[in-house]
Coordinates of C-alpha atoms in Angstrom, one line a residue:
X1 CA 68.4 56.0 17.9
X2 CA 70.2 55.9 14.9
X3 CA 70.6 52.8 12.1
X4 CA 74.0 52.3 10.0
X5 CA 75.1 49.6 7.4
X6 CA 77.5 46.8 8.6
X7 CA 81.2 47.2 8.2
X8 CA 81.4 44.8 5.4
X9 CA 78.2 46.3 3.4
X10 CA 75.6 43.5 5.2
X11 CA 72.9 44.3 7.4
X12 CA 71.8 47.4 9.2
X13 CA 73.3 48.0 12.8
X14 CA 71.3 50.2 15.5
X15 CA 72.9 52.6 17.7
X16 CA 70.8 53.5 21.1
X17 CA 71.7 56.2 23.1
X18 CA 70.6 54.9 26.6
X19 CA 71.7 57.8 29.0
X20 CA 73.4 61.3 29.0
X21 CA 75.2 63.4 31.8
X22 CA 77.0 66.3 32.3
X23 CA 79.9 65.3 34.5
X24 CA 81.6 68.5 36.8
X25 CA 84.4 68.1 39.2
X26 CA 82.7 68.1 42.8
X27 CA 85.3 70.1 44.3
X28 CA 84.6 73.9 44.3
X29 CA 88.5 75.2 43.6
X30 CA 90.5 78.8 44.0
X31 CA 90.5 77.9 39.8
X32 CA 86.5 78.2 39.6
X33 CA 85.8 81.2 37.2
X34 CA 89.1 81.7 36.1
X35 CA 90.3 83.0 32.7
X36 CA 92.8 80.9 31.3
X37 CA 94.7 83.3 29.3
X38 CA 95.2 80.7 25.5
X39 CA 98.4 81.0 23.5
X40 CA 98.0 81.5 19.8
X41 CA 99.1 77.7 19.4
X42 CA 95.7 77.0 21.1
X43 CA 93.5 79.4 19.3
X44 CA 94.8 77.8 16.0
X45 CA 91.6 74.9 15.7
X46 CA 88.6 74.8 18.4
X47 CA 87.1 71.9 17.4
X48 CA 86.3 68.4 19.0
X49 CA 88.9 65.8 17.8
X50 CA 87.7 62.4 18.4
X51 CA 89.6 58.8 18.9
X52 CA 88.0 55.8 19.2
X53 CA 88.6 53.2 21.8
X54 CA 88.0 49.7 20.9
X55 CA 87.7 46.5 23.5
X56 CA 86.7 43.2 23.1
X57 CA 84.5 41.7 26.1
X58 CA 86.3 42.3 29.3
X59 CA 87.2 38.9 31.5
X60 CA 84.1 39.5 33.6
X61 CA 81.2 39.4 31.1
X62 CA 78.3 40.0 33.2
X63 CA 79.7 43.2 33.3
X64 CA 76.9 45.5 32.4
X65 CA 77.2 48.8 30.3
X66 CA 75.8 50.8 33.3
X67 CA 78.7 49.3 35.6
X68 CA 81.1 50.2 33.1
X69 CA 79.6 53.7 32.8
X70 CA 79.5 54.7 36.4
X71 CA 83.6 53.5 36.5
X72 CA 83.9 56.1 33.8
X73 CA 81.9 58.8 35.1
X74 CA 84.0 58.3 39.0
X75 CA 87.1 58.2 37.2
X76 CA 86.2 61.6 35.1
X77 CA 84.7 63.1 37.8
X78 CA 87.8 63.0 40.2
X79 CA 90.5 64.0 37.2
X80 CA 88.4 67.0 36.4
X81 CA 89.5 68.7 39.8
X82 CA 93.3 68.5 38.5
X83 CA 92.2 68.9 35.2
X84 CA 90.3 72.1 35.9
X85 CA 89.9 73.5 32.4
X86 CA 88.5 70.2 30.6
X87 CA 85.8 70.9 33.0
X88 CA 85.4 74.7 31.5
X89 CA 84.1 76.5 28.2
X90 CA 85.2 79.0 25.6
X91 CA 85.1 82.2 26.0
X92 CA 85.7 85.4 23.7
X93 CA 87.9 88.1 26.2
X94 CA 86.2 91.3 26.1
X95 CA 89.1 93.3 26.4
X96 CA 91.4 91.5 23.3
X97 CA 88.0 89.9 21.5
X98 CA 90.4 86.3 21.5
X99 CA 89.9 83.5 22.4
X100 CA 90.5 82.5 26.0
X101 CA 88.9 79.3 28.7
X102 CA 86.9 80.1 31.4
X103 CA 87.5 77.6 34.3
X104 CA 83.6 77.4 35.8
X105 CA 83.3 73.5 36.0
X106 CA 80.9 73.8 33.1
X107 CA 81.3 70.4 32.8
X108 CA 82.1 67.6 30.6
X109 CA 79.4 65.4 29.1
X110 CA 79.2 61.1 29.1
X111 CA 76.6 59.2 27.3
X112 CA 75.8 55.4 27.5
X113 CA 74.4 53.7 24.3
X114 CA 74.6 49.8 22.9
X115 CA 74.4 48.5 20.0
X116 CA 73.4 45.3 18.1
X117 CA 76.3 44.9 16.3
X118 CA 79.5 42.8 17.3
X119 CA 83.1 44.3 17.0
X120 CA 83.8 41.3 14.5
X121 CA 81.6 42.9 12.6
X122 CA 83.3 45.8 11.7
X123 CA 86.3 44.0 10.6
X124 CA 89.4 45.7 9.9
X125 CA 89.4 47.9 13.2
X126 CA 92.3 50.2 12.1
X127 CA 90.0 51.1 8.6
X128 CA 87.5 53.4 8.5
X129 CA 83.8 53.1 8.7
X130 CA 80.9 55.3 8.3
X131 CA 79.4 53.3 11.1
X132 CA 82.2 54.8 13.5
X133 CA 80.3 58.4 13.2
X134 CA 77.9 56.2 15.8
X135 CA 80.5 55.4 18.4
X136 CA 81.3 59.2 19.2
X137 CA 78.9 61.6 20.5
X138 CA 78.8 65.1 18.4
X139 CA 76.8 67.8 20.5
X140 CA 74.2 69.9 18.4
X141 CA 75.8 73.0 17.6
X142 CA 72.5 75.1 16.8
X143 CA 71.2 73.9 20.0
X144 CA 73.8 75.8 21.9
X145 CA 73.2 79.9 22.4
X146 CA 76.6 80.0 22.0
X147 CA 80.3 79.3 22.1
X148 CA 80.4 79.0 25.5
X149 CA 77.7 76.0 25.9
X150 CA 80.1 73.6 24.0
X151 CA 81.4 71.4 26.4
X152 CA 85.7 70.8 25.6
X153 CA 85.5 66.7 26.5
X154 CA 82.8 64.6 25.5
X155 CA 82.9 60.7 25.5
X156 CA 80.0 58.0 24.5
X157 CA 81.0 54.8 25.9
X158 CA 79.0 52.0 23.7
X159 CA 78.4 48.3 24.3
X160 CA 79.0 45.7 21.6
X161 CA 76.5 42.6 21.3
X162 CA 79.2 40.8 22.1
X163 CA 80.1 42.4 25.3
X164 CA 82.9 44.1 23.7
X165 CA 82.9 48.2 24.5
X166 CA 83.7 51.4 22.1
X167 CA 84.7 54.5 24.1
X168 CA 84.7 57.6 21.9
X169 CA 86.6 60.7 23.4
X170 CA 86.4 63.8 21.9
X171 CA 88.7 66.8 23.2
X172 CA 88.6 70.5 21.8
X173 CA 92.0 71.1 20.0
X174 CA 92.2 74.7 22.5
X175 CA 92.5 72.5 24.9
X176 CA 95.1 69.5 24.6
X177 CA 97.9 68.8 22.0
X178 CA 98.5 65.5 21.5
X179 CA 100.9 64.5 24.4
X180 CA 98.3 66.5 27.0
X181 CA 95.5 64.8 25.1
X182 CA 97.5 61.2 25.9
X183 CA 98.3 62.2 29.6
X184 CA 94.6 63.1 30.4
X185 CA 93.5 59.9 29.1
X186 CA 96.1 58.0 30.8
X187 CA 95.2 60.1 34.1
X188 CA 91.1 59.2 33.3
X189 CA 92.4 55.7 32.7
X190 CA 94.1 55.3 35.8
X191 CA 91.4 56.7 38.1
X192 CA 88.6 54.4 36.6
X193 CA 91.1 51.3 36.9
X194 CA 92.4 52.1 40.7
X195 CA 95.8 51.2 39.1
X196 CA 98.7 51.8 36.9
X197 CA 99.0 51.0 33.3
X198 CA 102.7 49.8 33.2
X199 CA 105.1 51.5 33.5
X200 CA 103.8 54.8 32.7
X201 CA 103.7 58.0 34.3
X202 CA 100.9 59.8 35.2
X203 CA 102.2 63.5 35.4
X204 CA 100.8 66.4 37.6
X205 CA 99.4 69.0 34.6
X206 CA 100.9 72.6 34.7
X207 CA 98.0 74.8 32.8
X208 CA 99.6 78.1 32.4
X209 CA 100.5 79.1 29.2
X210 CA 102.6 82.3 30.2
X211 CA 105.8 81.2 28.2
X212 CA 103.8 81.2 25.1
X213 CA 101.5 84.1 25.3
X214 CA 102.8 87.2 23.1
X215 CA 103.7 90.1 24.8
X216 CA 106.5 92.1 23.3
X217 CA 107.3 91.4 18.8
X218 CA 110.5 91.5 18.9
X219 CA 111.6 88.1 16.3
X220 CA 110.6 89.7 13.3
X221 CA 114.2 89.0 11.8
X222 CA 113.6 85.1 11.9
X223 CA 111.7 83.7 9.0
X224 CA 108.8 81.4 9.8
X225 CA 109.5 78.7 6.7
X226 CA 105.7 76.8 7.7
X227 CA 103.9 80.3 6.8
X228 CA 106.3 81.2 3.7
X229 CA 105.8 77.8 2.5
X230 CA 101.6 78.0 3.1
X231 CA 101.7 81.3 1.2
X232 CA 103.2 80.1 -2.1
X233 CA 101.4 76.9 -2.2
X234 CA 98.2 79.8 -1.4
X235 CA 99.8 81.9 -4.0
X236 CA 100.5 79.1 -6.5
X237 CA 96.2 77.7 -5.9
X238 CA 95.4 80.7 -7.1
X239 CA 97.8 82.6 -9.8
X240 CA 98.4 79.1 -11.3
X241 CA 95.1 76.3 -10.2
X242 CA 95.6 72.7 -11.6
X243 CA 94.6 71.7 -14.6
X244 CA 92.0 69.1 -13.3
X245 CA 90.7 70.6 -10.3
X246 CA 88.0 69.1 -10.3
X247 CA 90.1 65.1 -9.0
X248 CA 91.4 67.4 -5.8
X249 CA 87.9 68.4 -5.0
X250 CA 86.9 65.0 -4.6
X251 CA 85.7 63.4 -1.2
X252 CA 89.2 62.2 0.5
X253 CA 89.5 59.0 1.7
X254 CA 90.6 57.8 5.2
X255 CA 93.3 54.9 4.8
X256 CA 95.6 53.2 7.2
X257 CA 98.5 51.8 6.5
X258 CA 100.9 49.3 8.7
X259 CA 104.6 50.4 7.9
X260 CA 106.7 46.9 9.7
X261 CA 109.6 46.8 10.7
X262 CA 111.2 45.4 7.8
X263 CA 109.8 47.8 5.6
X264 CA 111.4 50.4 8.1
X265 CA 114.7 48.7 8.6
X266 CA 114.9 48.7 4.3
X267 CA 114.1 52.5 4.2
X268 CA 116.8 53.0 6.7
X269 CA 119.3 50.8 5.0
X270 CA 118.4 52.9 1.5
X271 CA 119.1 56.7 3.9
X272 CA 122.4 54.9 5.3
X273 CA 123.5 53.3 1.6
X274 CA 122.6 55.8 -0.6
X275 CA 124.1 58.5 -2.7
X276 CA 121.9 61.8 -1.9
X277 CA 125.4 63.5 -2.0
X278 CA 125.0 64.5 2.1
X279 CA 126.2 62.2 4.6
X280 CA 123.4 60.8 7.1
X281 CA 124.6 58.5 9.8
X282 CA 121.3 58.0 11.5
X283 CA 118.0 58.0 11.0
X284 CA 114.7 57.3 12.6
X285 CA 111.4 55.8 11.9
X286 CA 109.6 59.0 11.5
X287 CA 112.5 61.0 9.6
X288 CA 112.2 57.7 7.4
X289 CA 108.7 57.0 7.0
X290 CA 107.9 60.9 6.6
X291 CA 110.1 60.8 3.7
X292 CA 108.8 57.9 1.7
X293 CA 105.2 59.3 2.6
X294 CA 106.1 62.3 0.9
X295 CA 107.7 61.0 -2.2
X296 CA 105.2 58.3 -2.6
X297 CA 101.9 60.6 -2.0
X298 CA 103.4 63.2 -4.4
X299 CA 104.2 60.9 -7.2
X300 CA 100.8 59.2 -7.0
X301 CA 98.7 62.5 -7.6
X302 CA 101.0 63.0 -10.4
X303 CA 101.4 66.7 -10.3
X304 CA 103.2 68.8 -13.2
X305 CA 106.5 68.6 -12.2
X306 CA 106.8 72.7 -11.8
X307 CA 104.2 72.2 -9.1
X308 CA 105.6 73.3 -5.8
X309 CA 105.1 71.1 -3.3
X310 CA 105.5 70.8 0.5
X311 CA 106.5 68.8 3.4
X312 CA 105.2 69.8 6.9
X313 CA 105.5 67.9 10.3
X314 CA 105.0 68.9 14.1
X315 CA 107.6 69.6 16.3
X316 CA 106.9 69.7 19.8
X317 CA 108.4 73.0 21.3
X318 CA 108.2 71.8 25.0
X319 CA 112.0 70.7 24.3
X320 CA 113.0 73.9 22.6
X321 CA 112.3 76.4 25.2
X322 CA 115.0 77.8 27.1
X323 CA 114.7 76.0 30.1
X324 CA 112.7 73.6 28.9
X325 CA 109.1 73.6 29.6
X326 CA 107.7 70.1 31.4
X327 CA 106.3 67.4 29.5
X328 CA 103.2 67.6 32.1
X329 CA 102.4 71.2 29.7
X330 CA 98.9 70.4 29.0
X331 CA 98.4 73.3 26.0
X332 CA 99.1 72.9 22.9
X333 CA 103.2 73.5 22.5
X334 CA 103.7 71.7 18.4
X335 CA 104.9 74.6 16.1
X336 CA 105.3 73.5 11.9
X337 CA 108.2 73.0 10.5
X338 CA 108.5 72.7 6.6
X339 CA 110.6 71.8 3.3
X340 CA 109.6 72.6 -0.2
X341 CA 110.5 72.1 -3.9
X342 CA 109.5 71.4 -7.4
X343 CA 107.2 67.9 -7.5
X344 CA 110.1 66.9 -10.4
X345 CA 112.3 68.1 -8.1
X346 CA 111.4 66.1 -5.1
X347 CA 110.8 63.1 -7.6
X348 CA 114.5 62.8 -8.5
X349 CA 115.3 62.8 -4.7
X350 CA 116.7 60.4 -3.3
X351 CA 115.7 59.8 0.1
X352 CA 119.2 60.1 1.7
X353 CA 118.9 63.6 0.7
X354 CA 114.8 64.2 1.7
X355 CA 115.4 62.6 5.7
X356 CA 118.9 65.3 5.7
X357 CA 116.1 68.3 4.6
X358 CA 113.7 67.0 7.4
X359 CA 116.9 66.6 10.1
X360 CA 117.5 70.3 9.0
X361 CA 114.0 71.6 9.2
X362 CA 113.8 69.9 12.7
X363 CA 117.2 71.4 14.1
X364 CA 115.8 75.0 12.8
X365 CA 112.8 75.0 15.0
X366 CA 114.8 77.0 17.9
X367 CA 113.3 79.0 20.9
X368 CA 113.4 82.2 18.3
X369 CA 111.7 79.9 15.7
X370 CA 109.0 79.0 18.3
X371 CA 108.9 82.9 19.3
X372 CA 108.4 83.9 15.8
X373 CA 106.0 81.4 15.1
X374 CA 103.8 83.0 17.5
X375 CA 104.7 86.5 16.6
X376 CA 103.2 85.5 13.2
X377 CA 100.0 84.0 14.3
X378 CA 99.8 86.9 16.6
X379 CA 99.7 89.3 13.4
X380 CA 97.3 87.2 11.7
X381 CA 93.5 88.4 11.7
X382 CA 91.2 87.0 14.1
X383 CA 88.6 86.0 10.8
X384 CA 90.2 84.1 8.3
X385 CA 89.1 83.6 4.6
X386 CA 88.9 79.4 3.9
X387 CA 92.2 77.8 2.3
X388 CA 91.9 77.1 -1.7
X389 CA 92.5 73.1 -1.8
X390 CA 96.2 72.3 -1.5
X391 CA 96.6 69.3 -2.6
X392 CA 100.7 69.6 -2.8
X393 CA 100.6 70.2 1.1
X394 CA 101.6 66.8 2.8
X395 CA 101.4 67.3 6.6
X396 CA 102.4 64.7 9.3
X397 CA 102.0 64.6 12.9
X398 CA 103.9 62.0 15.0
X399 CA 101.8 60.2 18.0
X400 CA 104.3 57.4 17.9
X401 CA 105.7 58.0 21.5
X402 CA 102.4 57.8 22.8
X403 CA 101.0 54.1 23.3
X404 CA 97.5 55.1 23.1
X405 CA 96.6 51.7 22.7
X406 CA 97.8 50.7 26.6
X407 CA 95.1 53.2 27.9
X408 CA 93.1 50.8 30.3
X409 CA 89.8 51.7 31.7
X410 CA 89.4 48.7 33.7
X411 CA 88.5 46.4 31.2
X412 CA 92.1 45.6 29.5
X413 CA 94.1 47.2 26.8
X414 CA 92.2 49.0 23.5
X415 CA 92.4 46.2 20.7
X416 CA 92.5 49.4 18.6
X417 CA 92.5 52.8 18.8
X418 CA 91.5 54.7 15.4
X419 CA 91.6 58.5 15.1
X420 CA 88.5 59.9 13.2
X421 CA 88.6 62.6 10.2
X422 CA 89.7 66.0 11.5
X423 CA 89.4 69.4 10.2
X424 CA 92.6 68.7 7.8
X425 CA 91.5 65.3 6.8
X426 CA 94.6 65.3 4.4
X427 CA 97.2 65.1 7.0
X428 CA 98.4 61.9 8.2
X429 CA 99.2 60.7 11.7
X430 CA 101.7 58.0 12.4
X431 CA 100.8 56.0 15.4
X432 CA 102.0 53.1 17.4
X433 CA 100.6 49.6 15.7
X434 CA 99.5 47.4 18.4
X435 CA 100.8 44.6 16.7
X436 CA 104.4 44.5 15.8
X437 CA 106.9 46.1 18.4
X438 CA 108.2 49.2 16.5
X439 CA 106.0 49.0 13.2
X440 CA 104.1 52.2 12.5
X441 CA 100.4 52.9 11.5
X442 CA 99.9 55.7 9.3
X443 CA 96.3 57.2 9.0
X444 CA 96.2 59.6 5.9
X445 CA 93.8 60.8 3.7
X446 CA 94.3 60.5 0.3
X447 CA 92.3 61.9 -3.0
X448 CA 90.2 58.7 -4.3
X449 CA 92.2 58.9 -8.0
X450 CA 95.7 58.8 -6.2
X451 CA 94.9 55.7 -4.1
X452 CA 95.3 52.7 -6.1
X453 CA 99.0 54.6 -6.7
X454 CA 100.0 55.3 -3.4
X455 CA 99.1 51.7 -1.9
X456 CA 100.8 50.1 -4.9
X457 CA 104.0 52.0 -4.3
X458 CA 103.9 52.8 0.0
X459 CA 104.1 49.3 1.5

């Protein structure tokens, strides 16, 4: 049992963890005991990444929390014989030493808990809380003998006072990218409802990662501009730190903000009407919105204008292969791209000009880009020494086309869905509101001296 303050600062709030189990798929399969050969792309962060699922009471309120679990846990249990390697554990290949999945229906683990408080009481859902830690189950690492006992999807379903629910999902990054990380949930979804959510398409999941595993270097002439980039800022942390290092080692905050149409529509009007000196005749939200993030986060930490500073976004190379791969891919398949330049530099920008540097950046990211990408993790050491705070690194990835917010377990559409900190707690997700029709929620962290700045100037 564990106790947390109220949203809002008022009274404590309890947190009972009621049941646990280890859900397998009961189908023995051809995949059991497999090695699923990983592609650098998925070595890259093998961590849990948690979202949180929030529902107000479901139209049948006498709906207990052990009903609602035992959906879940028939639903999971039915997906994990299609979704094989959810259902396995990480694995170090004695013959390369890298990381690889072995498929042996490990399993995937679901706990029940309630809770005392109310979702009203947390306010704000799309804000952060300490009390969120709660609603996600985090499995004891130096419990576990080793890499191989951490389980790649756990959940925690918990049940408000209220009747409303909180289902936490974690998913290890080796596992899923975003889009695979949508379509399992959709597919979980789905199975636990008996029925559709809309009109979207729950795809068959291809697992093989054979068109990105390395097997011949042979793109050494293309220059990877994410890892040159990464370098100088690395370079630049160390031959040249800040001044006041000491604001950027500060605890970051976790901030969303709600970018509306209007506010969209005027940054697109400002791209169309301005006078950046290079013609753009379209834009979109993210090109946009990425822009003005970029500008307006730089300016508010209010670097020496020398500073170099740097733009990075995902690109999902699923559409850059040659043929394309499916969207069913369920490994990770977003490469970086990346635009840099002085902080003065960038400040005298216009933002014509910044959304024509991100429309180039995108159109560079190529099958040879993606191929060299690789190549370059591929040379990388297996070890790597912690990044210096980088501060001038402003990195966005795009869940937009993903309505995570439809997934329906049964009980109705998520009121919210919030993304918890991750491993670069800096980098800022733009997701669909659940509001307003085409607005945009950006989650970001920001350094606590640079916020008052960035809100005053961002929406």
């Amino acid at each position: 049992m564990t106790t947390q303050q109220g949203a809002g600062g008022g009274e404590a709030h309890k947190v009972s963890i009621t049941r646990s189990v280890t859900v397998h798929s009961p189908l023995q399969t051809n995949q059991n005991s497999t090695l699923l050969s990983l592609s650098n792309l998925d070595r890259q962060c093998p961590v849990l990444m948690y979202l949180i699922y929030f529902y107000k009471p479901p139209p049948q309120p006498d709906m207990s929390v052990g009903s609602f679990f035992e959906s879940l846990k028939a639903g999971l249990e039915e997906i994990l014989s299609v979704w094989y390697p959810a259902s396995g554990r990480l694995c170090l290949n004695p013959n390369s030493g890298k990381l690889d999945l072995l498929c042996n229906n490990g399993g995937a683990v679901l706990v029940e808990a309630v809770t005392d408080a109310k979702i009203s009481d947390l306010g704000d859902l799309s804000q952060y809380k300490r009390f969120y830690e709660e609603l996600v189950y985090k499995p004891e690492l130096h419990g576990m003998r080793s890499l191989s006992d951490m389980p790649l999807v756990v959940s925690q379903v918990t049940k408000f006072d209220c009747g409303g629910y909180a289902v936490g999902v974690g998913t290890n990054h080796s596992l899923f990218d975003g889009q695979a990380n949508f379509d399992f949930l959709l597919s979980w979804a789905c199975k636990t409802a008996r029925r559709g959510v809309g009109n979207l398409e729950v795809t068959e999941p291809i697992h093989e990662r054979d068109r990105f595993l390395v097997k011949n270097q042979h793109q050494k002439e293309i220059r990877v501009l994410a890892f040159d980039h990464l370098h100088q800022l690395i370079q630049q942390a160390v031959q040249a730190p800040n001044l006041d290092d000491a604001k950027f080692g500060e605890e970051v905050v976790l901030r969303t903000f709600h970018v509306g149409c209007a506010k969209i529509e005027d940054l697109k009007q400002k791209v169309m009407g301005g006078q950046g000196g290079i013609a753009v005749r379209s834009s979109s939200s993210f090109e946009v919105v990425a822009a003005h993030l970029w500008k307006t986060r730089t300016k508010a930490l209010k670097l020496n204008r020398g500073r170099l500073v740097c733009l990075q976004f995902a690109v999902d190379a699923r559409t850059k292969m040659v043929p394309p791969l499916p969207k069913s891919f369920s490994g990770n398949a977003f490469v970086l791209s990346s635009i840099a330049c002085s902080a003065g530099a960038l400040e005298d920008e216009t933002l014509q000009s910044i959304v024509a540097k991100i429309k180039a950046a995108k159109a560079a990211v190529t099958e040879s880009y993606v191929r060299a990408y690789l190549e370059a993790l591929e040379a990388m050491p297996t070890q790597r020494s912690p990044l210096p705070p980088l501060p001038e690194l402003t990195i966005v990835s795009d869940w937009t086309r993903n309505p995570y917010h439809m997934v329906d377990f049964g009980i109705g559409r998520a009121a919210y869905v919030a993304p918890m900190a991750t491993p670069v707690p800096r980098a800022a997700y733009f997701m669909q509101g659940t509001g307003e029709v085409g607005g945009v929620d950006v989650r970001v962290g920001l350094e606590s001296h640079s916020l008052l700045a960035f809100c005053e100037s961002f929406v």
